[in-house]
PDB file of C-alpha atoms in Angstrom:
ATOM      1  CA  UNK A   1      -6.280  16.033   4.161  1.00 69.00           C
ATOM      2  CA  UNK A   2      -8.766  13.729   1.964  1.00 77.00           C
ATOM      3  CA  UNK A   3      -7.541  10.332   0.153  1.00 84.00           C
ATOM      4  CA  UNK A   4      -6.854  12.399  -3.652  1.00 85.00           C
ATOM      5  CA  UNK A   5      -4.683  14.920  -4.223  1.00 82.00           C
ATOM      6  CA  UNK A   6      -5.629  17.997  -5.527  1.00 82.00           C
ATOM      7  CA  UNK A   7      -5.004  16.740  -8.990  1.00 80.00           C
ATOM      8  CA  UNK A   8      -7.129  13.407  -8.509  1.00 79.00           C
ATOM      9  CA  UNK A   9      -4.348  10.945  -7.278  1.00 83.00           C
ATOM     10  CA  UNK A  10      -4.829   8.248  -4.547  1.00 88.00           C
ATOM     11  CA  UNK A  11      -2.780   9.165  -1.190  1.00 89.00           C
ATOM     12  CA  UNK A  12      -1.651   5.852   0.928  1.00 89.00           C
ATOM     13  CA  UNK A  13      -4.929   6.404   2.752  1.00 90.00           C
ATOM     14  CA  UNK A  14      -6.873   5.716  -0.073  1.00 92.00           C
ATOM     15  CA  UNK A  15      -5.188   1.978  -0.426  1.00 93.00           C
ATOM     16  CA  UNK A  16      -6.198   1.351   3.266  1.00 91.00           C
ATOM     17  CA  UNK A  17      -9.260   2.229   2.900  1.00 90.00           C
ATOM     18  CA  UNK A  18      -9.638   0.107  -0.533  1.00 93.00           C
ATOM     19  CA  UNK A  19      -8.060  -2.873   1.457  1.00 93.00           C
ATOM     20  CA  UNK A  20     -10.872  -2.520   4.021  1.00 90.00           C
ATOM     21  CA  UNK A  21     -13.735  -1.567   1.589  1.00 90.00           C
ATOM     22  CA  UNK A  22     -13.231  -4.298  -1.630  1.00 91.00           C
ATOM     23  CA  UNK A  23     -12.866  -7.804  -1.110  1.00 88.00           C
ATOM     24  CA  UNK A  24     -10.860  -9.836  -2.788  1.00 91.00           C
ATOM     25  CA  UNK A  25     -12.562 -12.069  -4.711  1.00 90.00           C
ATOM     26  CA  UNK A  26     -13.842  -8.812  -6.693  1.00 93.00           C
ATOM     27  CA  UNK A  27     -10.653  -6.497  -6.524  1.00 96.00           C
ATOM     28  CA  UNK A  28      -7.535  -8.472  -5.057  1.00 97.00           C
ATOM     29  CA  UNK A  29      -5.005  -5.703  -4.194  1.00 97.00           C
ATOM     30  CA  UNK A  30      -2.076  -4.477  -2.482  1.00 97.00           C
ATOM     31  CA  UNK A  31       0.007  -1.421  -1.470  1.00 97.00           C
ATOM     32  CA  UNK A  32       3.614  -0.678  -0.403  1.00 97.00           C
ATOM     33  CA  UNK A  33       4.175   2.130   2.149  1.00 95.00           C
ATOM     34  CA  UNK A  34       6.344   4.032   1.443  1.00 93.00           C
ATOM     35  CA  UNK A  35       5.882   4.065  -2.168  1.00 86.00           C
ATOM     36  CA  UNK A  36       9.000   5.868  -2.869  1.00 89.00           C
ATOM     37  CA  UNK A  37      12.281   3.663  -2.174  1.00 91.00           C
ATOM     38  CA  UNK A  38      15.191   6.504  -2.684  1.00 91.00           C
ATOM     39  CA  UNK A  39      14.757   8.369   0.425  1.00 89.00           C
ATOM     40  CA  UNK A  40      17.354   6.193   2.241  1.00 92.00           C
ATOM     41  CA  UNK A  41      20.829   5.337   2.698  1.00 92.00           C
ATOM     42  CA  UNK A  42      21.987   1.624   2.719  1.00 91.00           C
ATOM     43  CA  UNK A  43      21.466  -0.006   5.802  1.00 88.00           C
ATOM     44  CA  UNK A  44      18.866   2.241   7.648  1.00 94.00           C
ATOM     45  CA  UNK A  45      16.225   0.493   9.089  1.00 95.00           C
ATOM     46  CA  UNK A  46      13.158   1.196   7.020  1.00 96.00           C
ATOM     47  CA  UNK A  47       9.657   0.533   8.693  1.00 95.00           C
ATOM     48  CA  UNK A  48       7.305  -0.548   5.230  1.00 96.00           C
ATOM     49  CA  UNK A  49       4.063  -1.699   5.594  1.00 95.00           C
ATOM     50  CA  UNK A  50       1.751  -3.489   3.501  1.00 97.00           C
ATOM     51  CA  UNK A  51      -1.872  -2.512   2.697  1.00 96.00           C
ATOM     52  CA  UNK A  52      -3.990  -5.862   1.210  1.00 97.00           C
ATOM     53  CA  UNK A  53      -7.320  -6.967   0.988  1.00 95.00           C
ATOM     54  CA  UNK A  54      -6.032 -10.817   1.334  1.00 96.00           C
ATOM     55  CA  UNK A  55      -5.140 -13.177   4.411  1.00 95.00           C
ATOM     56  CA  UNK A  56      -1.254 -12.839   3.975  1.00 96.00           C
ATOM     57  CA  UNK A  57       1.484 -11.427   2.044  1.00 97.00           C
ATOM     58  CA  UNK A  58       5.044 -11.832   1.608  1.00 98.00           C
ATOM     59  CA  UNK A  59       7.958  -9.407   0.545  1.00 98.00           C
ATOM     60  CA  UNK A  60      10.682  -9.519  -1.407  1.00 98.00           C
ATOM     61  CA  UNK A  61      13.977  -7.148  -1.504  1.00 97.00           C
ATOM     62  CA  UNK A  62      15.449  -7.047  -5.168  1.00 97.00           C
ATOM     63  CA  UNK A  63      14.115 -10.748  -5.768  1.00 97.00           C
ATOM     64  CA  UNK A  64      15.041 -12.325  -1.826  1.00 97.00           C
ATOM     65  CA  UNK A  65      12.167 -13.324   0.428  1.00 98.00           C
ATOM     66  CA  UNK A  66      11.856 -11.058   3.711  1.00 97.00           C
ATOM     67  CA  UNK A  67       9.228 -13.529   4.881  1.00 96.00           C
ATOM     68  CA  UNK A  68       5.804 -13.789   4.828  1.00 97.00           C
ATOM     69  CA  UNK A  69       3.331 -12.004   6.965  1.00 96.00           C
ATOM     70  CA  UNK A  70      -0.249 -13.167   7.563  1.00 95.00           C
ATOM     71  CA  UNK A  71      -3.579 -11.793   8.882  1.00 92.00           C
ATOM     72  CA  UNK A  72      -6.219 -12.802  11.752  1.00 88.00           C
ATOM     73  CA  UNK A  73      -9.691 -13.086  10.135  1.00 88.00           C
ATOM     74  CA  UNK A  74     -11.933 -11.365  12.484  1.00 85.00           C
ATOM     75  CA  UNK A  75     -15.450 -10.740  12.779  1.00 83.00           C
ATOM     76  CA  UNK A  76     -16.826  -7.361  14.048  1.00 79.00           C
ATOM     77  CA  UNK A  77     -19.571  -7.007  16.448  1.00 79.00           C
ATOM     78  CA  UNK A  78     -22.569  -7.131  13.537  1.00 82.00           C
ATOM     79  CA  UNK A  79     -20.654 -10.005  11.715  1.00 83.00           C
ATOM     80  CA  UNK A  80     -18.500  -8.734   9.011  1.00 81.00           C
ATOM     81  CA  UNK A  81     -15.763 -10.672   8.443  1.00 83.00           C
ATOM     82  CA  UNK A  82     -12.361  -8.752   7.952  1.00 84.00           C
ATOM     83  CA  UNK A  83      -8.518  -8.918   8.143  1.00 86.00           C
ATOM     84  CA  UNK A  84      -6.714  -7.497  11.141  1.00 84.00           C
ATOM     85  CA  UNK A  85      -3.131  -8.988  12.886  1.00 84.00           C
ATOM     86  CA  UNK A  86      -3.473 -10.052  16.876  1.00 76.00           C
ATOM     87  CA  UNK A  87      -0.388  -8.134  17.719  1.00 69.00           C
ATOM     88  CA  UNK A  88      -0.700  -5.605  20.420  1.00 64.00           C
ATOM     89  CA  UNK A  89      -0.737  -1.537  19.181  1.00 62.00           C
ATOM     90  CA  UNK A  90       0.324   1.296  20.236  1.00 59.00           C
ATOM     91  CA  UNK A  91      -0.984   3.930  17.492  1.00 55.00           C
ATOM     92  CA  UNK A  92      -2.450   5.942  19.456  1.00 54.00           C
ATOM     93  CA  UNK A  93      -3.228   7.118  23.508  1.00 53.00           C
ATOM     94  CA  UNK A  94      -7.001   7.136  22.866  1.00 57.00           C
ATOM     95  CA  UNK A  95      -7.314   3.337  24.504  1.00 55.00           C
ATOM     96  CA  UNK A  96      -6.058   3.385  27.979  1.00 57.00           C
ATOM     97  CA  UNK A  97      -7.179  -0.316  29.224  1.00 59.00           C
ATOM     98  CA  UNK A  98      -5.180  -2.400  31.036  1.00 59.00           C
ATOM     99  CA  UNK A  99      -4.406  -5.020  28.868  1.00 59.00           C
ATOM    100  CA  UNK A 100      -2.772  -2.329  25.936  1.00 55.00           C
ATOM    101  CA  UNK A 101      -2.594   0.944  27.411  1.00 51.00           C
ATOM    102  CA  UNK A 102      -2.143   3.557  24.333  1.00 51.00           C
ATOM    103  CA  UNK A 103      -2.694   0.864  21.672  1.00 54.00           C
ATOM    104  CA  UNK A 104      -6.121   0.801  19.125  1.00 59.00           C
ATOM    105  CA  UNK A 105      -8.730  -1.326  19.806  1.00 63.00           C
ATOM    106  CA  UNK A 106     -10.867  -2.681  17.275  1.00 68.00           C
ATOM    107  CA  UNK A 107     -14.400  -2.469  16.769  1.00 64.00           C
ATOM    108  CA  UNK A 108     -14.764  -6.314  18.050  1.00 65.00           C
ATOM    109  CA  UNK A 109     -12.559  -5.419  21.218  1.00 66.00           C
ATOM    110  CA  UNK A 110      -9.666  -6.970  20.209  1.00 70.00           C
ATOM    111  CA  UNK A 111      -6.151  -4.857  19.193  1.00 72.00           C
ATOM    112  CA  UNK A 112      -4.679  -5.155  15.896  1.00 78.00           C
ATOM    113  CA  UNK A 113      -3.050  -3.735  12.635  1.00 83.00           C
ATOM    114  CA  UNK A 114      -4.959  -3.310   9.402  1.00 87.00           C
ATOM    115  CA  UNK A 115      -1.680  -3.693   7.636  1.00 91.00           C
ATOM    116  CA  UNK A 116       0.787  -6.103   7.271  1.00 94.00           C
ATOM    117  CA  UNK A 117       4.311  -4.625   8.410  1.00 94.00           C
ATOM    118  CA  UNK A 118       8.477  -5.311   7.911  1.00 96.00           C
ATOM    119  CA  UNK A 119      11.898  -3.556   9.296  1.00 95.00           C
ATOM    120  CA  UNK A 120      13.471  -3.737   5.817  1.00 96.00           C
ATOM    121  CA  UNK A 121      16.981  -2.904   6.061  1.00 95.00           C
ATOM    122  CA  UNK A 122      17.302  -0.312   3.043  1.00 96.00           C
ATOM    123  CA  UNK A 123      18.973  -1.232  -0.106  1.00 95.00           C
ATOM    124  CA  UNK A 124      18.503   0.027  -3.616  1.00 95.00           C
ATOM    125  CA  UNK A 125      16.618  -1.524  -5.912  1.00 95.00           C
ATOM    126  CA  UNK A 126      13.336  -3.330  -6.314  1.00 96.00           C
ATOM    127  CA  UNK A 127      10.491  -3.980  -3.443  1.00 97.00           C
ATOM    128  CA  UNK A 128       7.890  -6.017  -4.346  1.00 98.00           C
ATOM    129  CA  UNK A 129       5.110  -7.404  -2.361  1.00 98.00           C
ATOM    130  CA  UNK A 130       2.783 -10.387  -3.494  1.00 98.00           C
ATOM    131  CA  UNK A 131      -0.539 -11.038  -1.788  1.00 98.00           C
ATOM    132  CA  UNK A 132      -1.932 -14.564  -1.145  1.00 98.00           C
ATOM    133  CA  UNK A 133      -5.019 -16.452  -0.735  1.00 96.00           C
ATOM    134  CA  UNK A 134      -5.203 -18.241   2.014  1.00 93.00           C
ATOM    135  CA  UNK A 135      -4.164 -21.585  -0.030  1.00 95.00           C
ATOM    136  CA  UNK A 136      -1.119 -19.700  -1.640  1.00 95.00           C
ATOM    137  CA  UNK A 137      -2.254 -18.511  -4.249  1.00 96.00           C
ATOM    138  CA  UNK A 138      -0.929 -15.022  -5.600  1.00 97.00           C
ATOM    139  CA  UNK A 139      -4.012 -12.973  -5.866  1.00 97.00           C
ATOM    140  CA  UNK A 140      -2.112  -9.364  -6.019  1.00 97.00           C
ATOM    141  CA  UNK A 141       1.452  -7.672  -6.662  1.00 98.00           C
ATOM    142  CA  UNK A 142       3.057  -4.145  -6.517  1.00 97.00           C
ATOM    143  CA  UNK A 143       6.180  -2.934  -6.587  1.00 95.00           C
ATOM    144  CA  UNK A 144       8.471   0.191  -6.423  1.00 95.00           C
ATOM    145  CA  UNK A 145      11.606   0.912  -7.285  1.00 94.00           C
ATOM    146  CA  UNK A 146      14.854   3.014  -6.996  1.00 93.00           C
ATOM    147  CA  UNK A 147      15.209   5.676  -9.506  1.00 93.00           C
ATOM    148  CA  UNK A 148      18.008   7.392 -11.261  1.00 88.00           C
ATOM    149  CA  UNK A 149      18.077  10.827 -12.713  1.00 91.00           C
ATOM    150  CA  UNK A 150      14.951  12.139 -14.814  1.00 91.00           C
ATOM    151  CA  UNK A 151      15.377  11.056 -18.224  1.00 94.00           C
ATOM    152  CA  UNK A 152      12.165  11.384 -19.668  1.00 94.00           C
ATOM    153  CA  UNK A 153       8.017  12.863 -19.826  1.00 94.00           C
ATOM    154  CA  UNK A 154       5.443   9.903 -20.670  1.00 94.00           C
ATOM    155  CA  UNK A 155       1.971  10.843 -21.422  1.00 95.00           C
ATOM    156  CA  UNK A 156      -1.093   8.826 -20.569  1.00 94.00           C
ATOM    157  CA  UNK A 157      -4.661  10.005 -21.668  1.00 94.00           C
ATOM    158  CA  UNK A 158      -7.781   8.590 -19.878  1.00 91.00           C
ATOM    159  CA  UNK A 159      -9.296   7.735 -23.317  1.00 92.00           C
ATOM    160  CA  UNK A 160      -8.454   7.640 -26.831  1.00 92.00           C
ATOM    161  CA  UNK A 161     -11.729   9.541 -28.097  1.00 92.00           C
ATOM    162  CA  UNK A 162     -14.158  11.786 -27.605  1.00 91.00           C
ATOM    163  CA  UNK A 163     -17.287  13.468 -29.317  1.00 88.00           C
ATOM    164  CA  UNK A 164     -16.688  16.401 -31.226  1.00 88.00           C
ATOM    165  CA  UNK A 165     -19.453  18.527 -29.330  1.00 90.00           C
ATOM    166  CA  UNK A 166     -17.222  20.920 -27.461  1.00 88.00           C
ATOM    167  CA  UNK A 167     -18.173  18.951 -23.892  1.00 89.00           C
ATOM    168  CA  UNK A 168     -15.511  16.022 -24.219  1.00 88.00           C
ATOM    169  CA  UNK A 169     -12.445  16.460 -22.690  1.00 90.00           C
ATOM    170  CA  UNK A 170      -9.342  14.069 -22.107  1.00 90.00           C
ATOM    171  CA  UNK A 171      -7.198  13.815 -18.653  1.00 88.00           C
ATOM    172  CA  UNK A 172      -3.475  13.310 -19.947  1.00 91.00           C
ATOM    173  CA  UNK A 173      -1.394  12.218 -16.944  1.00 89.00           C
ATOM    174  CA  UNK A 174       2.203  13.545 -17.637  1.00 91.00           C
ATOM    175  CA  UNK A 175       4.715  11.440 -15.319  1.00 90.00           C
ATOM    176  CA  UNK A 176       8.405  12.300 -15.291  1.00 91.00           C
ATOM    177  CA  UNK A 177      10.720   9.136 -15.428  1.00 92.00           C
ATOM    178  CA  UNK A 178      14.228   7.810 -15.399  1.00 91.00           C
ATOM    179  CA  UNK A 179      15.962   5.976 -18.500  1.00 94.00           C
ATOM    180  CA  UNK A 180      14.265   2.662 -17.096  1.00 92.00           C
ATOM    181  CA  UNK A 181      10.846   4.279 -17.160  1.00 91.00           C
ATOM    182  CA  UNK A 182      10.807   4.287 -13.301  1.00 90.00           C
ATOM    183  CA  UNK A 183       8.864   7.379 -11.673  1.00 89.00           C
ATOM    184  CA  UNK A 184      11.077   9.939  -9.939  1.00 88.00           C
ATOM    185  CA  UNK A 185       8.576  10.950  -7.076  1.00 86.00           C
ATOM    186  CA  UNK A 186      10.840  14.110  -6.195  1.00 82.00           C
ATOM    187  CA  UNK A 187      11.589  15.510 -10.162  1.00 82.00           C
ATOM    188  CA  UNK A 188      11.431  18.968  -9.782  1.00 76.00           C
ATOM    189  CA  UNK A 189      12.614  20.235 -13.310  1.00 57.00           C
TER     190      UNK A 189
END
């Protein structure tokens, strides 16, 4: 468990967590779950949700709109603002009220998501989210994309330099990609 890998690398939790813990006027961000868009056939039903530290969002399917998708600004109970939908939950069958029984209720006693969320229909290509302010304003994009066959090994060091002293040392990230430069998540070889 943990949000890094054993090598250092965010996991999806980390992005929640960095949509609940930055704001945006210091760190606008945003996140697409799944981050790897070849694990489908055309046409399935894909569930893809949207981690962001801003009031809405809106995706797009190789360049067409799927609509945009907005946040509730709540308070919690020792007034922090934050961003949370008002749809009812069902995540999990810890909350057994009345009003949602088996959904999560927030701090504040109301129910919510802490993402944004689409049924995309799958189709290859490019998904691409961009993140608003609350006057429209694009504050944050990210994207994935289909991939083709591995093509290629691109190396990228943390730094350039480092002193000569025998204590420096350089990360070099070594990602295997497809003739576009696209990441193939599941390269194996």
């Amino acid at each position: 468990h943990g949000f890094v890998d054993f090598a250092g690398f965010p996991k999806d939790s980390y992005y929640l967590f960095q949509s609940q813990w930055t704001n945006k006027e210091d760190a606008p961000m945003a996140y697409i779950v799944p981050d790897d868009w070849n694990v489908w056939s055309d046409g399935d039903d894909v569930l893809v949700e949207v981690y962001t530290n801003c009031p809405k969002a809106e995706l797009f399917l190789n360049g067409e709109s799927l609509g945009v998708r907005k946040f509730a600004k709540k308070t919690t109970t020792f007034g922090i603002d934050y961003y949370e939908t008002m749809e009812a939950t069902a995540d999990d069958a810890t909350n057994t009220s009345d009003v949602n029984t088996g959904g999560y209720l927030s701090p504040n006693g109301e129910y919510g998501y802490l993402h944004l969320t689409w049924d995309v229909p799958y189709e290859a290509g490019n998904l691409k989210v961009v993140a608003y302010d609350e006057d429209g304003t694009a504050l944050a994009e990210y994207e994935v994309d289909t991939y083709s066959a591995p093509k290629s090994i691109e190396l990228e060091a943390d730094k350039n330099a480092m002193k000569s002293d025998g204590d420096g040392m350089i990360y070099v990230t070594a990602s295997i990609v497809d003739e576009n430069g696209v990441l193939c998540r599941d390269a194996d070889k």
